Backbone as ProteinMPNN parsed JSONL, in Angstrom:
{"seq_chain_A": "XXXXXXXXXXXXXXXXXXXXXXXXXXXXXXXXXXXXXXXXXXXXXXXXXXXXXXXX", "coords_chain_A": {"N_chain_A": [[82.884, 96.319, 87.615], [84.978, 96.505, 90.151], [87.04, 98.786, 91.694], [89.304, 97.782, 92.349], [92.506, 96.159, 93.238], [92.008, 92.872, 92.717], [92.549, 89.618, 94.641], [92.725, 86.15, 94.546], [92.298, 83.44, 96.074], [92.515, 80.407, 98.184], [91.67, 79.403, 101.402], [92.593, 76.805, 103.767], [90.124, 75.419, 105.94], [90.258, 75.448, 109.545], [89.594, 73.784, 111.19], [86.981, 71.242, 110.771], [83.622, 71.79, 109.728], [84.339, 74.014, 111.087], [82.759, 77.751, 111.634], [81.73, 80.525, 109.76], [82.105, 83.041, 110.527], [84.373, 82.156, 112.18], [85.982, 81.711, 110.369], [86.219, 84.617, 109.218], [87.384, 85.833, 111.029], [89.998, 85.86, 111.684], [93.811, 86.698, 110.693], [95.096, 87.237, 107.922], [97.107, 87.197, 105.128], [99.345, 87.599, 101.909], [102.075, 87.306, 99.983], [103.477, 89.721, 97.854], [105.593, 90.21, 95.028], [107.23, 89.881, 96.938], [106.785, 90.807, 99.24], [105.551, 91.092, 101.976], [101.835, 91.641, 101.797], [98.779, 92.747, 104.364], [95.343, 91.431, 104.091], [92.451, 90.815, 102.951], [89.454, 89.214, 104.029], [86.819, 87.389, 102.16], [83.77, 86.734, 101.951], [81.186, 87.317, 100.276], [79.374, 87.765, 97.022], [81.96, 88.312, 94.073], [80.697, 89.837, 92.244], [77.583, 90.73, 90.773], [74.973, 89.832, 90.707], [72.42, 90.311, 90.477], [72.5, 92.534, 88.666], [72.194, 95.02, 89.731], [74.203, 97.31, 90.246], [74.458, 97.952, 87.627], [72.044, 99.328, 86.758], [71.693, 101.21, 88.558]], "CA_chain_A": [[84.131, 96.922, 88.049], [85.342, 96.42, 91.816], [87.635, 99.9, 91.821], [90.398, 98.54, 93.561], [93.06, 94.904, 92.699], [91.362, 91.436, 93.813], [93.464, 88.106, 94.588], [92.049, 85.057, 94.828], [93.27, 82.271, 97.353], [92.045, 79.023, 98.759], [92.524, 78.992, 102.859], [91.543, 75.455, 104.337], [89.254, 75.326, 107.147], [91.102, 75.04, 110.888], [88.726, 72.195, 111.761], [85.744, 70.869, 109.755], [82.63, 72.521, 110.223], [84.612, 75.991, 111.575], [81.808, 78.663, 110.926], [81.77, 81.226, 108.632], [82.486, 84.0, 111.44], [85.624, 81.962, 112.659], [87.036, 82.364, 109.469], [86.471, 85.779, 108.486], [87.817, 86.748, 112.385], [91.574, 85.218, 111.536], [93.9, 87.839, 110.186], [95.316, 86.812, 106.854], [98.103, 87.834, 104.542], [99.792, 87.4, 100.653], [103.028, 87.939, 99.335], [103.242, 89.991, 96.552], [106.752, 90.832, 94.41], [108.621, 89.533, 97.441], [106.16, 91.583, 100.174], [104.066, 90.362, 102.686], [100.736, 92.527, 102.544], [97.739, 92.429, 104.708], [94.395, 90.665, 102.929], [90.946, 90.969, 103.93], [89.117, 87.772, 103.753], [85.519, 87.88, 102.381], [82.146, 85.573, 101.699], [80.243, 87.857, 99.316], [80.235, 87.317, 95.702], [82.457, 89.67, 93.403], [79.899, 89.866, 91.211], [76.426, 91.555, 90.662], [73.864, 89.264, 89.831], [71.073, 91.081, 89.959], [72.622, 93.302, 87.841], [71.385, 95.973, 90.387], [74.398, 98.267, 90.464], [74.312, 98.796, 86.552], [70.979, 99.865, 86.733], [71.399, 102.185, 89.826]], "C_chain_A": [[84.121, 97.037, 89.574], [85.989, 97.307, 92.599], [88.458, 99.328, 92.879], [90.512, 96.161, 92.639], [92.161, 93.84, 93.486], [92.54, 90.55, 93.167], [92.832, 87.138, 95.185], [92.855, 84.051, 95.37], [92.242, 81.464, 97.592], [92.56, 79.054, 100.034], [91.435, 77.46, 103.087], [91.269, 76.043, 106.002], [89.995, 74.871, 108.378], [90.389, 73.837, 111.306], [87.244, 71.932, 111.099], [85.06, 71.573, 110.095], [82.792, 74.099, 111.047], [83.373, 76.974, 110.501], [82.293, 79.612, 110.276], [82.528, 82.674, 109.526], [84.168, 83.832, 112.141], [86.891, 82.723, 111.42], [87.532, 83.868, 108.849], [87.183, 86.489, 110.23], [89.597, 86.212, 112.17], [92.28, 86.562, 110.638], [94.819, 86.903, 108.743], [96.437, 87.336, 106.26], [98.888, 87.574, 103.238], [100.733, 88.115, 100.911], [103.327, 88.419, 98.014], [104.244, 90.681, 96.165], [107.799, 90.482, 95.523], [107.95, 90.287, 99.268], [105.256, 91.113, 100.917], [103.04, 91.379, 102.827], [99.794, 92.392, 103.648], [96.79, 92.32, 103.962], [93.111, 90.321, 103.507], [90.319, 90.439, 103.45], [87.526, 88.577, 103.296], [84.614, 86.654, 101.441], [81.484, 85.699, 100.337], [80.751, 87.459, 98.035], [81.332, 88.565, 95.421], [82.018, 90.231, 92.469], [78.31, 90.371, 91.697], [75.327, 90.871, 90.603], [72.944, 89.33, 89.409], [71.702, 92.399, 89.04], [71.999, 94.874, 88.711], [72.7, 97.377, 90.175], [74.985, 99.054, 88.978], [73.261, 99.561, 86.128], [70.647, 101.177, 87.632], [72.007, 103.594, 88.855]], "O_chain_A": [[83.232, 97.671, 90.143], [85.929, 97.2, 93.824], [88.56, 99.841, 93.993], [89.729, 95.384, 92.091], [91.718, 93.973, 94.626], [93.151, 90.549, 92.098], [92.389, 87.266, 96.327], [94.04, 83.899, 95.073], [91.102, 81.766, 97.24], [93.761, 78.805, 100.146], [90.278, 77.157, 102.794], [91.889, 76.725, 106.818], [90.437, 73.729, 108.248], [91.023, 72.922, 111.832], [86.479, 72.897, 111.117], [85.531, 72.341, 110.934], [81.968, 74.928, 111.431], [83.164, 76.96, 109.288], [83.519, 79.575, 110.168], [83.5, 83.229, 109.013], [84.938, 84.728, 112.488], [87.837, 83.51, 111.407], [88.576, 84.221, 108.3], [87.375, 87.7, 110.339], [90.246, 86.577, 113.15], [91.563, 87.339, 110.006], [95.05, 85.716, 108.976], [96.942, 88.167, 107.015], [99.641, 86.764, 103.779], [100.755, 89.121, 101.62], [103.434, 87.624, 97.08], [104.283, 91.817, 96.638], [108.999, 90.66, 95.318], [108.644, 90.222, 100.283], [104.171, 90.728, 100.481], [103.123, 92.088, 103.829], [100.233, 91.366, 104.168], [96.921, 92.981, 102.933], [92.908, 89.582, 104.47], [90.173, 90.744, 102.267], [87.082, 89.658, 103.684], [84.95, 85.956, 100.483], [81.245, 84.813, 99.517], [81.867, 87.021, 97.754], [81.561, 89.5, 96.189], [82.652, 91.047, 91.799], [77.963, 90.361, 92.878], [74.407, 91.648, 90.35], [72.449, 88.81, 88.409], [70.88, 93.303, 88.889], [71.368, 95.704, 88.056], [72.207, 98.482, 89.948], [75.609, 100.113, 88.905], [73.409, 100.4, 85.24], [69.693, 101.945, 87.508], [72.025, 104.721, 89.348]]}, "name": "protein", "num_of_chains": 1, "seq": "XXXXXXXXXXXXXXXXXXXXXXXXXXXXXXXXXXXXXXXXXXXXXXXXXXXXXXXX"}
């Protein structure tokens, strides 16, 4: 459980090889019901794999 909505998107890359830092420094944005929100880009999984924070 992530306590809060996720949306999944596909942005393409501004120029091949743009690093990982370029992209998460760009500001981003979805429309949702007709609304443009703000949308905060991110790397990490959304997932647990070590299973660490059912165990905590």
């Amino acid at each position: 459980m992530l306590g809060a909505a996720v949306g999944l998107g596909y942005v393409d890359c501004q120029q091949a090889g743009e690093p990982p830092e370029a992209m998460l420094a760009c500001d981003y944005a979805i429309e949702v019901a007709g609304r443009i929100v703000p949308a905060d880009a991110s790397l990490k999984p959304l997932y647990d794999p070590g299973s660490a924070r059912i165990r905590a």
